[in-house]
mmCIF file of C-alpha atoms in Angstrom:
data_model
loop_
_atom_site.group_PDB
_atom_site.id
_atom_site.type_symbol
_atom_site.label_atom_id
_atom_site.label_comp_id
_atom_site.label_asym_id
_atom_site.label_seq_id
_atom_site.Cartn_x
_atom_site.Cartn_y
_atom_site.Cartn_z
ATOM 1 C CA MET C 1 71.687 -99.570 -64.697
ATOM 2 C CA TYR C 2 68.384 -100.252 -66.385
ATOM 3 C CA LYS C 3 65.808 -97.601 -65.554
ATOM 4 C CA GLU C 4 62.151 -98.436 -66.055
ATOM 5 C CA GLN C 5 60.069 -96.207 -68.279
ATOM 6 C CA TYR C 6 57.027 -94.911 -66.437
ATOM 7 C CA PRO C 7 54.065 -93.669 -68.448
ATOM 8 C CA SER C 8 53.357 -91.071 -65.762
ATOM 9 C CA LYS C 9 55.585 -88.789 -63.705
ATOM 10 C CA LEU C 10 53.140 -89.099 -60.782
ATOM 11 C CA LEU C 11 53.424 -92.878 -60.897
ATOM 12 C CA GLU C 12 57.209 -92.685 -61.011
ATOM 13 C CA GLU C 13 57.308 -90.363 -57.997
ATOM 14 C CA ALA C 14 54.956 -92.601 -56.012
ATOM 15 C CA VAL C 15 57.057 -95.675 -56.896
ATOM 16 C CA ASP C 16 60.208 -93.790 -55.841
ATOM 17 C CA ALA C 17 58.567 -92.920 -52.515
ATOM 18 C CA ILE C 18 57.234 -96.427 -51.796
ATOM 19 C CA GLY C 19 60.480 -98.034 -53.005
ATOM 20 C CA SER C 20 62.411 -95.965 -50.449
ATOM 21 C CA LEU C 21 60.923 -98.094 -47.647
ATOM 22 C CA PRO C 22 63.314 -100.737 -46.309
ATOM 23 C CA GLY C 23 62.754 -104.153 -47.840
ATOM 24 C CA VAL C 24 60.485 -102.864 -50.608
ATOM 25 C CA GLY C 25 62.009 -103.256 -54.069
ATOM 26 C CA ARG C 26 60.965 -101.311 -57.139
ATOM 27 C CA LYS C 27 58.795 -104.137 -58.482
ATOM 28 C CA SER C 28 56.878 -104.373 -55.204
ATOM 29 C CA ALA C 29 56.667 -100.585 -55.070
ATOM 30 C CA LEU C 30 55.067 -100.503 -58.524
ATOM 31 C CA ARG C 31 52.650 -103.253 -57.512
ATOM 32 C CA LEU C 32 51.681 -101.333 -54.362
ATOM 33 C CA ALA C 33 51.346 -98.011 -56.236
ATOM 34 C CA LEU C 34 49.006 -99.620 -58.778
ATOM 35 C CA TYR C 35 47.086 -101.282 -55.949
ATOM 36 C CA LEU C 36 46.596 -97.912 -54.225
ATOM 37 C CA LEU C 37 45.478 -96.439 -57.537
ATOM 38 C CA ARG C 38 42.668 -98.973 -57.738
ATOM 39 C CA GLN C 39 41.382 -98.144 -54.256
ATOM 40 C CA PRO C 40 38.707 -95.519 -53.586
ATOM 41 C CA SER C 41 40.203 -92.051 -53.067
ATOM 42 C CA GLU C 42 39.028 -91.873 -49.421
ATOM 43 C CA ASN C 43 40.821 -95.137 -48.581
ATOM 44 C CA VAL C 44 44.077 -93.769 -49.978
ATOM 45 C CA HIS C 45 43.641 -90.547 -48.019
ATOM 46 C CA HIS C 46 42.895 -92.568 -44.893
ATOM 47 C CA PHE C 47 46.103 -94.545 -45.517
ATOM 48 C CA THR C 48 48.330 -91.491 -45.969
ATOM 49 C CA GLY C 49 46.513 -89.632 -43.184
ATOM 50 C CA ALA C 50 47.226 -92.395 -40.667
ATOM 51 C CA ILE C 51 50.940 -92.245 -41.507
ATOM 52 C CA ASN C 52 51.043 -88.444 -41.270
ATOM 53 C CA ALA C 53 49.143 -88.529 -37.985
ATOM 54 C CA LEU C 54 51.603 -91.050 -36.571
ATOM 55 C CA ARG C 55 54.630 -89.003 -37.594
ATOM 56 C CA ASP C 56 53.192 -85.662 -36.485
ATOM 57 C CA GLY C 57 51.310 -86.715 -33.384
ATOM 58 C CA VAL C 58 53.487 -89.348 -31.786
ATOM 59 C CA GLN C 59 54.874 -88.705 -28.296
ATOM 60 C CA TYR C 60 57.330 -90.505 -26.091
ATOM 61 C CA CYS C 61 56.663 -91.415 -22.470
ATOM 62 C CA SER C 62 58.468 -88.903 -20.268
ATOM 63 C CA ARG C 63 59.565 -91.717 -17.954
ATOM 64 C CA CYS C 64 60.446 -94.740 -20.101
ATOM 65 C CA ARG C 65 60.716 -93.179 -23.607
ATOM 66 C CA MET C 66 58.147 -95.635 -24.948
ATOM 67 C CA LEU C 67 56.030 -94.479 -27.873
ATOM 68 C CA CYS C 68 52.669 -93.251 -26.600
ATOM 69 C CA ASP C 69 49.837 -90.780 -27.068
ATOM 70 C CA ASP C 70 50.219 -89.047 -23.708
ATOM 71 C CA VAL C 71 52.800 -87.776 -21.206
ATOM 72 C CA LEU C 72 53.021 -91.204 -19.564
ATOM 73 C CA CYS C 73 52.655 -94.449 -21.497
ATOM 74 C CA PRO C 74 49.920 -96.957 -20.532
ATOM 75 C CA ILE C 75 52.526 -99.185 -18.823
ATOM 76 C CA CYS C 76 54.088 -96.418 -16.685
ATOM 77 C CA SER C 77 50.667 -95.127 -15.671
ATOM 78 C CA ASP C 78 49.383 -98.587 -14.688
ATOM 79 C CA SER C 79 49.621 -98.709 -10.883
ATOM 80 C CA ARG C 80 49.381 -102.526 -10.863
ATOM 81 C CA ARG C 81 52.791 -102.820 -12.572
ATOM 82 C CA ASP C 82 55.822 -103.499 -10.377
ATOM 83 C CA SER C 83 57.661 -100.174 -10.296
ATOM 84 C CA ARG C 84 60.701 -101.808 -8.608
ATOM 85 C CA THR C 85 61.748 -103.583 -11.815
ATOM 86 C CA ILE C 86 62.960 -101.789 -14.948
ATOM 87 C CA CYS C 87 63.606 -103.749 -18.121
ATOM 88 C CA VAL C 88 66.057 -101.931 -20.427
ATOM 89 C CA VAL C 89 65.420 -102.608 -24.114
ATOM 90 C CA GLU C 90 66.656 -101.249 -27.410
ATOM 91 C CA ASN C 91 63.382 -100.211 -29.026
ATOM 92 C CA VAL C 92 59.603 -100.102 -29.057
ATOM 93 C CA ARG C 93 59.310 -103.445 -30.793
ATOM 94 C CA ASP C 94 61.196 -105.155 -27.968
ATOM 95 C CA VAL C 95 58.659 -103.793 -25.477
ATOM 96 C CA MET C 96 55.828 -105.128 -27.619
ATOM 97 C CA SER C 97 57.514 -108.540 -27.918
ATOM 98 C CA ILE C 98 58.013 -108.831 -24.143
ATOM 99 C CA GLU C 99 54.483 -107.569 -23.426
ATOM 100 C CA ALA C 100 53.126 -110.197 -25.812
ATOM 101 C CA THR C 101 54.607 -112.961 -23.625
ATOM 102 C CA GLY C 102 52.502 -111.834 -20.653
ATOM 103 C CA GLN C 103 55.386 -112.909 -18.373
ATOM 104 C CA TYR C 104 56.667 -109.504 -17.296
ATOM 105 C CA HIS C 105 54.879 -107.123 -14.964
ATOM 106 C CA GLY C 106 57.504 -104.432 -14.316
ATOM 107 C CA LEU C 107 58.313 -101.214 -16.170
ATOM 108 C CA TYR C 108 60.549 -100.554 -19.169
ATOM 109 C CA HIS C 109 63.224 -98.185 -20.294
ATOM 110 C CA VAL C 110 63.584 -97.761 -24.065
ATOM 111 C CA LEU C 111 67.121 -96.757 -25.090
ATOM 112 C CA GLY C 112 66.142 -95.800 -28.635
ATOM 113 C CA GLY C 113 69.080 -97.717 -30.095
ATOM 114 C CA ILE C 114 72.320 -99.368 -29.153
ATOM 115 C CA ILE C 115 75.911 -98.138 -28.890
ATOM 116 C CA SER C 116 77.388 -98.633 -32.345
ATOM 117 C CA PRO C 117 80.510 -96.650 -33.243
ATOM 118 C CA ILE C 118 80.346 -97.933 -36.837
ATOM 119 C CA ASN C 119 76.901 -96.333 -37.239
ATOM 120 C CA GLY C 120 77.924 -93.224 -35.318
ATOM 121 C CA VAL C 121 75.673 -94.012 -32.344
ATOM 122 C CA GLY C 122 77.294 -93.095 -29.019
ATOM 123 C CA PRO C 123 75.955 -93.257 -25.448
ATOM 124 C CA SER C 124 74.771 -89.644 -25.651
ATOM 125 C CA ASP C 125 72.465 -90.502 -28.560
ATOM 126 C CA LEU C 126 70.589 -92.956 -26.335
ATOM 127 C CA SER C 127 68.486 -92.382 -23.231
ATOM 128 C CA ILE C 128 71.199 -93.832 -20.959
ATOM 129 C CA SER C 129 71.673 -90.744 -18.778
ATOM 130 C CA ALA C 130 67.874 -90.576 -18.363
ATOM 131 C CA LEU C 131 68.015 -94.196 -17.176
ATOM 132 C CA VAL C 132 70.774 -93.386 -14.675
ATOM 133 C CA ASP C 133 68.772 -90.388 -13.380
ATOM 134 C CA ARG C 134 65.697 -92.581 -13.166
ATOM 135 C CA VAL C 135 67.577 -95.252 -11.204
ATOM 136 C CA LYS C 136 69.008 -92.601 -8.872
ATOM 137 C CA GLY C 137 65.558 -91.098 -8.380
ATOM 138 C CA THR C 138 63.931 -94.455 -7.637
ATOM 139 C CA GLU C 139 66.689 -95.885 -5.504
ATOM 140 C CA ILE C 140 66.462 -93.272 -2.743
ATOM 141 C CA ALA C 141 62.832 -94.124 -1.961
ATOM 142 C CA ALA C 142 63.672 -97.818 -1.805
ATOM 143 C CA GLU C 143 62.109 -100.230 0.649
ATOM 144 C CA SER C 144 62.760 -103.246 -1.634
ATOM 145 C CA PRO C 145 65.824 -103.412 -3.925
ATOM 146 C CA LEU C 146 65.442 -101.996 -7.428
ATOM 147 C CA GLU C 147 66.132 -104.500 -10.213
ATOM 148 C CA VAL C 148 67.337 -103.457 -13.688
ATOM 149 C CA ILE C 149 67.073 -106.139 -16.383
ATOM 150 C CA LEU C 150 69.451 -105.507 -19.301
ATOM 151 C CA ALA C 151 67.452 -107.112 -22.111
ATOM 152 C CA LEU C 152 69.641 -106.080 -25.043
ATOM 153 C CA SER C 153 70.732 -108.207 -27.972
ATOM 154 C CA GLY C 154 73.505 -110.754 -27.489
ATOM 155 C CA ASP C 155 75.820 -109.420 -30.196
ATOM 156 C CA VAL C 156 78.949 -107.324 -29.638
ATOM 157 C CA GLU C 157 77.095 -104.010 -29.765
ATOM 158 C CA GLY C 158 74.418 -105.240 -27.364
ATOM 159 C CA GLU C 159 77.031 -106.585 -24.937
ATOM 160 C CA THR C 160 78.975 -103.312 -25.145
ATOM 161 C CA THR C 161 75.883 -101.288 -24.386
ATOM 162 C CA SER C 162 74.920 -103.597 -21.513
ATOM 163 C CA PHE C 163 78.404 -103.321 -20.037
ATOM 164 C CA TYR C 164 78.413 -99.514 -20.410
ATOM 165 C CA ILE C 165 75.096 -99.280 -18.548
ATOM 166 C CA TYR C 166 76.161 -101.855 -15.949
ATOM 167 C CA ARG C 167 79.224 -99.803 -15.030
ATOM 168 C CA GLN C 168 77.076 -96.719 -14.440
ATOM 169 C CA ILE C 169 74.253 -98.276 -12.442
ATOM 170 C CA ALA C 170 75.962 -101.075 -10.486
ATOM 171 C CA PRO C 171 77.627 -98.563 -8.089
ATOM 172 C CA LEU C 172 74.142 -97.229 -7.265
ATOM 173 C CA GLY C 173 73.371 -100.470 -5.440
ATOM 174 C CA VAL C 174 70.743 -101.854 -7.787
ATOM 175 C CA LYS C 175 70.363 -105.525 -8.688
ATOM 176 C CA VAL C 176 71.376 -105.894 -12.364
ATOM 177 C CA THR C 177 70.120 -108.959 -14.232
ATOM 178 C CA ALA C 178 69.786 -110.207 -17.815
ATOM 179 C CA PRO C 179 67.356 -112.637 -19.479
ATOM 180 C CA ALA C 180 68.415 -116.293 -19.331
ATOM 181 C CA ARG C 181 70.340 -117.440 -22.386
ATOM 182 C CA GLY C 182 70.683 -121.035 -23.490
ATOM 183 C CA LEU C 183 69.046 -123.568 -25.762
ATOM 184 C CA GLY C 184 65.544 -122.549 -26.840
ATOM 185 C CA PHE C 185 62.752 -124.202 -24.866
ATOM 186 C CA GLY C 186 61.739 -127.253 -26.889
ATOM 187 C CA ASP C 187 64.868 -127.037 -29.069
ATOM 188 C CA ASN C 188 66.692 -130.078 -30.300
ATOM 189 C CA LEU C 189 70.443 -130.267 -29.469
ATOM 190 C CA GLU C 190 71.171 -131.312 -33.026
ATOM 191 C CA TYR C 191 70.109 -127.959 -34.481
ATOM 192 C CA ALA C 192 71.649 -125.626 -31.871
ATOM 193 C CA ASP C 193 74.645 -123.574 -32.978
ATOM 194 C CA SER C 194 77.855 -124.634 -31.244
ATOM 195 C CA LEU C 195 78.300 -121.313 -29.382
ATOM 196 C CA THR C 196 74.863 -121.644 -27.788
ATOM 197 C CA LEU C 197 75.324 -125.351 -27.115
ATOM 198 C CA GLY C 198 78.765 -124.872 -25.564
ATOM 199 C CA ARG C 199 77.675 -122.028 -23.316
ATOM 200 C CA SER C 200 74.473 -123.852 -22.356
ATOM 201 C CA ILE C 201 76.512 -126.800 -21.099
ATOM 202 C CA ALA C 202 78.964 -124.516 -19.293
ATOM 203 C CA ASN C 203 76.110 -122.551 -17.654
ATOM 204 C CA ARG C 204 74.051 -125.667 -16.824
ATOM 205 C CA GLN C 205 71.279 -125.299 -14.274
ATOM 206 C CA PRO C 206 69.607 -127.603 -11.717
ATOM 207 C CA PHE C 207 67.068 -129.821 -13.502
ATOM 208 C CA LYS C 208 63.436 -128.920 -13.062
ATOM 209 C CA LEU C 209 60.256 -130.025 -14.742
ATOM 210 C CA ILE C 210 58.821 -127.533 -17.217
ATOM 211 C CA GLN C 211 56.204 -125.396 -15.525
ATOM 212 C CA MET P 1 42.971 -114.595 -32.536
ATOM 213 C CA TYR P 2 45.876 -112.949 -30.781
ATOM 214 C CA LYS P 3 45.731 -109.168 -31.062
ATOM 215 C CA GLU P 4 48.924 -107.214 -30.439
ATOM 216 C CA GLN P 5 48.898 -104.517 -27.778
ATOM 217 C CA TYR P 6 50.009 -101.186 -29.197
ATOM 218 C CA PRO P 7 51.306 -98.529 -26.821
ATOM 219 C CA SER P 8 49.806 -95.832 -29.043
ATOM 220 C CA LYS P 9 46.513 -95.544 -30.903
ATOM 221 C CA LEU P 10 48.269 -93.571 -33.654
ATOM 222 C CA LEU P 11 50.768 -96.385 -34.108
ATOM 223 C CA GLU P 12 47.996 -98.967 -34.230
ATOM 224 C CA GLU P 13 46.096 -96.992 -36.872
ATOM 225 C CA ALA P 14 49.223 -96.555 -38.987
ATOM 226 C CA VAL P 15 49.992 -100.286 -38.713
ATOM 227 C CA ASP P 16 46.384 -101.079 -39.682
ATOM 228 C CA ALA P 17 46.722 -98.803 -42.719
ATOM 229 C CA ILE P 18 50.093 -100.149 -43.856
ATOM 230 C CA GLY P 19 49.049 -103.741 -43.122
ATOM 231 C CA SER P 20 46.063 -103.331 -45.450
ATOM 232 C CA LEU P 21 48.449 -103.304 -48.427
ATOM 233 C CA PRO P 22 48.588 -106.615 -50.296
ATOM 234 C CA GLY P 23 51.518 -108.794 -49.274
ATOM 235 C CA VAL P 24 52.345 -106.714 -46.193
ATOM 236 C CA GLY P 25 51.775 -108.583 -42.926
ATOM 237 C CA ARG P 26 51.296 -106.969 -39.536
ATOM 238 C CA LYS P 27 54.912 -107.549 -38.498
ATOM 239 C CA SER P 28 56.227 -105.855 -41.636
ATOM 240 C CA ALA P 29 53.659 -103.085 -41.199
ATOM 241 C CA LEU P 30 54.923 -102.416 -37.677
ATOM 242 C CA ARG P 31 58.519 -102.416 -38.916
ATOM 243 C CA LEU P 32 57.636 -99.931 -41.672
ATOM 244 C CA ALA P 33 55.620 -97.693 -39.312
ATOM 245 C CA LEU P 34 58.539 -97.520 -36.870
ATOM 246 C CA TYR P 35 60.901 -96.861 -39.794
ATOM 247 C CA LEU P 36 58.738 -93.935 -40.970
ATOM 248 C CA LEU P 37 58.664 -92.639 -37.410
ATOM 249 C CA ARG P 38 62.451 -92.398 -37.408
ATOM 250 C CA GLN P 39 62.527 -90.386 -40.642
ATOM 251 C CA PRO P 40 62.482 -86.579 -40.737
ATOM 252 C CA SER P 41 58.956 -85.198 -40.852
ATOM 253 C CA GLU P 42 59.401 -83.687 -44.332
ATOM 254 C CA ASN P 43 60.443 -87.074 -45.770
ATOM 255 C CA VAL P 44 57.282 -88.666 -44.404
ATOM 256 C CA HIS P 45 55.149 -85.863 -45.833
ATOM 257 C CA HIS P 46 56.910 -86.247 -49.172
ATOM 258 C CA PHE P 47 56.129 -89.987 -49.045
ATOM 259 C CA THR P 48 52.429 -89.549 -48.303
ATOM 260 C CA GLY P 49 52.196 -86.557 -50.644
ATOM 261 C CA ALA P 50 53.518 -88.590 -53.591
ATOM 262 C CA ILE P 51 50.855 -91.249 -52.973
ATOM 263 C CA ASN P 52 48.058 -88.687 -52.634
ATOM 264 C CA ALA P 53 49.255 -86.899 -55.784
ATOM 265 C CA LEU P 54 49.219 -90.183 -57.712
ATOM 266 C CA ARG P 55 45.713 -91.077 -56.569
ATOM 267 C CA ASP P 56 44.263 -87.596 -57.084
ATOM 268 C CA GLY P 57 46.136 -86.518 -60.184
ATOM 269 C CA VAL P 58 46.354 -89.620 -62.295
ATOM 270 C CA GLN P 59 44.676 -89.684 -65.706
ATOM 271 C CA TYR P 60 44.064 -92.352 -68.278
ATOM 272 C CA CYS P 61 44.901 -91.984 -71.959
ATOM 273 C CA SER P 62 41.693 -91.234 -73.844
ATOM 274 C CA ARG P 63 42.734 -93.620 -76.613
ATOM 275 C CA CYS P 64 44.429 -96.621 -74.996
ATOM 276 C CA ARG P 65 43.401 -96.245 -71.293
ATOM 277 C CA MET P 66 47.046 -96.297 -70.236
ATOM 278 C CA LEU P 67 47.921 -94.399 -67.073
ATOM 279 C CA CYS P 68 49.306 -90.973 -67.971
ATOM 280 C CA ASP P 69 49.584 -87.326 -66.975
ATOM 281 C CA ASP P 70 47.821 -85.942 -70.038
ATOM 282 C CA VAL P 71 44.943 -86.560 -72.449
ATOM 283 C CA LEU P 72 47.072 -88.828 -74.621
ATOM 284 C CA CYS P 73 49.789 -91.076 -73.193
ATOM 285 C CA PRO P 74 53.409 -90.733 -74.407
ATOM 286 C CA ILE P 75 53.039 -93.865 -76.544
ATOM 287 C CA CYS P 76 49.823 -92.783 -78.298
ATOM 288 C CA SER P 77 51.211 -89.291 -78.948
ATOM 289 C CA ASP P 78 54.493 -90.637 -80.396
ATOM 290 C CA SER P 79 54.132 -90.350 -84.172
ATOM 291 C CA ARG P 80 57.005 -92.805 -84.756
ATOM 292 C CA ARG P 81 54.980 -95.686 -83.283
ATOM 293 C CA ASP P 82 53.164 -98.004 -85.690
ATOM 294 C CA SER P 83 49.514 -97.009 -85.362
ATOM 295 C CA ARG P 84 48.423 -100.046 -87.420
ATOM 296 C CA THR P 85 49.186 -102.472 -84.573
ATOM 297 C CA ILE P 86 47.293 -102.545 -81.275
ATOM 298 C CA CYS P 87 48.456 -104.804 -78.472
ATOM 299 C CA VAL P 88 45.621 -105.623 -76.051
ATOM 300 C CA VAL P 89 46.821 -106.153 -72.475
ATOM 301 C CA GLU P 90 45.216 -106.570 -69.081
ATOM 302 C CA ASN P 91 46.905 -103.764 -67.167
ATOM 303 C CA VAL P 92 49.488 -100.988 -66.943
ATOM 304 C CA ARG P 93 52.202 -103.334 -65.700
ATOM 305 C CA ASP P 94 51.879 -105.465 -68.854
ATOM 306 C CA VAL P 95 52.510 -102.348 -70.979
ATOM 307 C CA MET P 96 55.604 -101.549 -68.920
ATOM 308 C CA SER P 97 56.863 -105.141 -69.235
ATOM 309 C CA ILE P 98 56.434 -105.172 -73.010
ATOM 310 C CA GLU P 99 57.967 -101.687 -73.364
ATOM 311 C CA ALA P 100 60.963 -102.845 -71.331
ATOM 312 C CA THR P 101 61.715 -105.507 -73.973
ATOM 313 C CA GLY P 102 62.163 -102.796 -76.630
ATOM 314 C CA GLN P 103 60.745 -105.284 -79.196
ATOM 315 C CA TYR P 104 57.357 -103.701 -79.813
ATOM 316 C CA HIS P 105 56.735 -100.464 -81.646
ATOM 317 C CA GLY P 106 52.956 -100.395 -82.012
ATOM 318 C CA LEU P 107 50.234 -99.019 -79.757
ATOM 319 C CA TYR P 108 48.410 -100.588 -76.814
ATOM 320 C CA HIS P 109 44.933 -101.010 -75.470
ATOM 321 C CA VAL P 110 44.663 -101.510 -71.709
ATOM 322 C CA LEU P 111 41.549 -103.478 -70.730
ATOM 323 C CA GLY P 112 41.817 -102.624 -67.025
ATOM 324 C CA GLY P 113 41.218 -106.246 -66.012
ATOM 325 C CA ILE P 114 40.055 -109.553 -67.361
ATOM 326 C CA ILE P 115 36.653 -111.229 -67.611
ATOM 327 C CA SER P 116 36.236 -113.119 -64.338
ATOM 328 C CA PRO P 117 32.689 -114.092 -63.312
ATOM 329 C CA ILE P 118 33.990 -115.369 -59.961
ATOM 330 C CA ASN P 119 35.296 -111.870 -59.145
ATOM 331 C CA GLY P 120 32.235 -110.181 -60.612
ATOM 332 C CA VAL P 121 34.138 -108.706 -63.569
ATOM 333 C CA GLY P 122 32.119 -108.780 -66.776
ATOM 334 C CA PRO P 123 32.901 -107.433 -70.268
ATOM 335 C CA SER P 124 31.176 -104.131 -69.472
ATOM 336 C CA ASP P 125 33.625 -103.473 -66.613
ATOM 337 C CA LEU P 126 36.514 -103.524 -69.084
ATOM 338 C CA SER P 127 37.350 -101.194 -71.962
ATOM 339 C CA ILE P 128 36.314 -103.800 -74.548
ATOM 340 C CA SER P 129 33.647 -101.706 -76.273
ATOM 341 C CA ALA P 130 36.141 -98.836 -76.476
ATOM 342 C CA LEU P 131 38.526 -101.253 -78.191
ATOM 343 C CA VAL P 132 35.834 -102.304 -80.667
ATOM 344 C CA ASP P 133 35.019 -98.649 -81.412
ATOM 345 C CA ARG P 134 38.720 -97.918 -81.803
ATOM 346 C CA VAL P 135 39.149 -100.818 -84.234
ATOM 347 C CA LYS P 136 36.074 -99.707 -86.192
ATOM 348 C CA GLY P 137 37.388 -96.141 -86.326
ATOM 349 C CA THR P 138 40.848 -97.182 -87.471
ATOM 350 C CA GLU P 139 39.803 -99.867 -89.924
ATOM 351 C CA ILE P 140 37.848 -97.561 -92.247
ATOM 352 C CA ALA P 141 40.923 -95.458 -93.006
ATOM 353 C CA ALA P 142 42.948 -98.573 -93.784
ATOM 354 C CA GLU P 143 45.612 -98.714 -96.439
ATOM 355 C CA SER P 144 47.482 -101.545 -94.633
ATOM 356 C CA PRO P 145 45.635 -104.171 -92.551
ATOM 357 C CA LEU P 146 45.141 -103.419 -88.848
ATOM 358 C CA GLU P 147 46.650 -106.011 -86.507
ATOM 359 C CA VAL P 148 45.315 -106.631 -83.003
ATOM 360 C CA ILE P 149 47.590 -108.684 -80.725
ATOM 361 C CA LEU P 150 45.695 -110.344 -77.882
ATOM 362 C CA ALA P 151 48.448 -110.433 -75.220
ATOM 363 C CA LEU P 152 46.393 -111.686 -72.284
ATOM 364 C CA SER P 153 47.366 -114.346 -69.783
ATOM 365 C CA GLY P 154 47.192 -118.000 -70.774
ATOM 366 C CA ASP P 155 44.823 -119.113 -68.023
ATOM 367 C CA VAL P 156 41.112 -119.819 -68.413
ATOM 368 C CA GLU P 157 40.068 -116.227 -67.697
ATOM 369 C CA GLY P 158 42.633 -114.833 -70.116
ATOM 370 C CA GLU P 159 41.594 -117.264 -72.838
ATOM 371 C CA THR P 160 37.909 -116.462 -72.239
ATOM 372 C CA THR P 161 38.585 -112.743 -72.535
ATOM 373 C CA SER P 162 40.698 -113.251 -75.659
ATOM 374 C CA PHE P 163 37.957 -115.327 -77.253
ATOM 375 C CA TYR P 164 35.277 -112.782 -76.327
ATOM 376 C CA ILE P 165 37.288 -109.977 -77.944
ATOM 377 C CA TYR P 166 38.173 -112.147 -80.953
ATOM 378 C CA ARG P 167 34.510 -112.793 -81.712
ATOM 379 C CA GLN P 168 33.785 -109.064 -81.715
ATOM 380 C CA ILE P 169 36.706 -107.830 -83.796
ATOM 381 C CA ALA P 170 37.360 -110.699 -86.216
ATOM 382 C CA PRO P 171 34.236 -109.818 -88.311
ATOM 383 C CA LEU P 172 35.654 -106.297 -88.763
ATOM 384 C CA GLY P 173 38.373 -107.729 -91.005
ATOM 385 C CA VAL P 174 41.368 -107.143 -88.745
ATOM 386 C CA LYS P 175 44.286 -109.507 -88.391
ATOM 387 C CA VAL P 176 44.113 -110.999 -84.855
ATOM 388 C CA THR P 177 47.311 -112.485 -83.419
ATOM 389 C CA ALA P 178 48.698 -113.613 -80.050
ATOM 390 C CA PRO P 179 52.245 -113.797 -78.657
ATOM 391 C CA ALA P 180 54.100 -117.038 -79.418
ATOM 392 C CA ARG P 181 53.783 -119.629 -76.658
ATOM 393 C CA GLY P 182 56.193 -122.504 -76.134
ATOM 394 C CA LEU P 183 59.275 -123.429 -74.185
ATOM 395 C CA GLY P 184 61.080 -120.388 -72.778
ATOM 396 C CA PHE P 185 64.073 -119.238 -74.822
ATOM 397 C CA GLY P 186 67.103 -120.886 -73.231
ATOM 398 C CA ASP P 187 64.896 -123.295 -71.227
ATOM 399 C CA ASN P 188 65.852 -126.859 -70.552
ATOM 400 C CA LEU P 189 63.315 -129.543 -71.615
ATOM 401 C CA GLU P 190 63.796 -131.282 -68.287
ATOM 402 C CA TYR P 191 62.252 -128.442 -66.283
ATOM 403 C CA ALA P 192 59.351 -127.567 -68.591
ATOM 404 C CA ASP P 193 55.855 -128.446 -67.370
ATOM 405 C CA SER P 194 54.255 -131.203 -69.415
ATOM 406 C CA LEU P 195 51.454 -128.982 -70.771
ATOM 407 C CA THR P 196 53.978 -126.524 -72.201
ATOM 408 C CA LEU P 197 56.242 -129.318 -73.461
ATOM 409 C CA GLY P 198 53.380 -131.205 -75.105
ATOM 410 C CA ARG P 199 51.968 -128.149 -76.827
ATOM 411 C CA SER P 200 55.432 -126.991 -77.894
ATOM 412 C CA ILE P 201 56.007 -130.288 -79.681
ATOM 413 C CA ALA P 202 52.541 -130.203 -81.248
ATOM 414 C CA ASN P 203 53.056 -126.596 -82.428
ATOM 415 C CA ARG P 204 56.633 -127.172 -83.619
ATOM 416 C CA GLN P 205 58.148 -124.581 -85.947
ATOM 417 C CA PRO P 206 60.755 -124.621 -88.715
ATOM 418 C CA PHE P 207 64.224 -124.602 -87.154
ATOM 419 C CA LYS P 208 66.087 -121.326 -87.272
ATOM 420 C CA LEU P 209 69.209 -120.024 -85.619
ATOM 421 C CA ILE P 210 68.581 -117.653 -82.711
ATOM 422 C CA GLN P 211 68.722 -114.053 -83.881
#
């Protein structure tokens, strides 16, 4: 394989480091390294400092395993949120995506991944037992039923993980739900994949005007 | 404008830092920050350390202004290179591109930019006077003529810079050249832009078989 010639060992090491990021090729890495070289020294130190601070200082919410700066994340410590609804998601980005919709007012539970035997990820690598404990702990004090929304991806691994969790929490008497699946709102039939289209017809719902 | 809600100040600051890189949007920055968070701490410190080391430790060749780890860059200190040819380029990446071809065996002179009044870059911001001094210093000891190749970009700013340098060094009795311009080798006429095609016909050359 062709190996570029770097005029400087320091440059080569920085390109190696930047190029190790996912989705950043060696050409982009060189471009970014030379960009950083043109910036004032304090900006570069601010850049690397922010990354170090994130890696060294980050904490996870003791209740929902969301990334945070404290023992409880801002969502878990917000008393206006509905503590009778727990939305189970794969990762931090999913929480941010759902929060960005402004449509959900319950709590979360971040699994930290998904069951994937091919990648060596089993149930014990995820915060599933913490979820079960949490459900057990909440359920006893129940005046209204506890709802757990399994908002995992729709692929085989997501379905497997959802089913694994369902089997553990359904016997505890909680209401288990999942986000609606079907044609995208505003989507054209013509461009829907046939799996989605077929299932959307099979799972058809009473017509209502868009709110 | 919509501003994402971050669960952690540290995460937000890291995303701000990574998103300040050119060509990296906020979504990619978040993806990269969460990727770094999943890496072992020592890998992250190696990553940021390599960038800090580049920024703090980098030097520029005292002769050609190429990035290097020493007083003279590996090219300038290589006695097998033809010291009677100087290729003037805009930046470090151009040197690496030309070196990668393996077709050039002379020295370089890195301007560190290009004359661009709109970006506030004038001749004094570039290493043009150093080039003139270098040419003057080399020319006196001449047994064979000194050649300066102006390998700058073909746009207005590149042409302006080339012309500015030409006017200063041509009176010193050096041979001033530029890389051949024309249709790309292996290019199809059909896909050439009309400026390139027109000029390639006007500047036609004696036919020879490809070496």
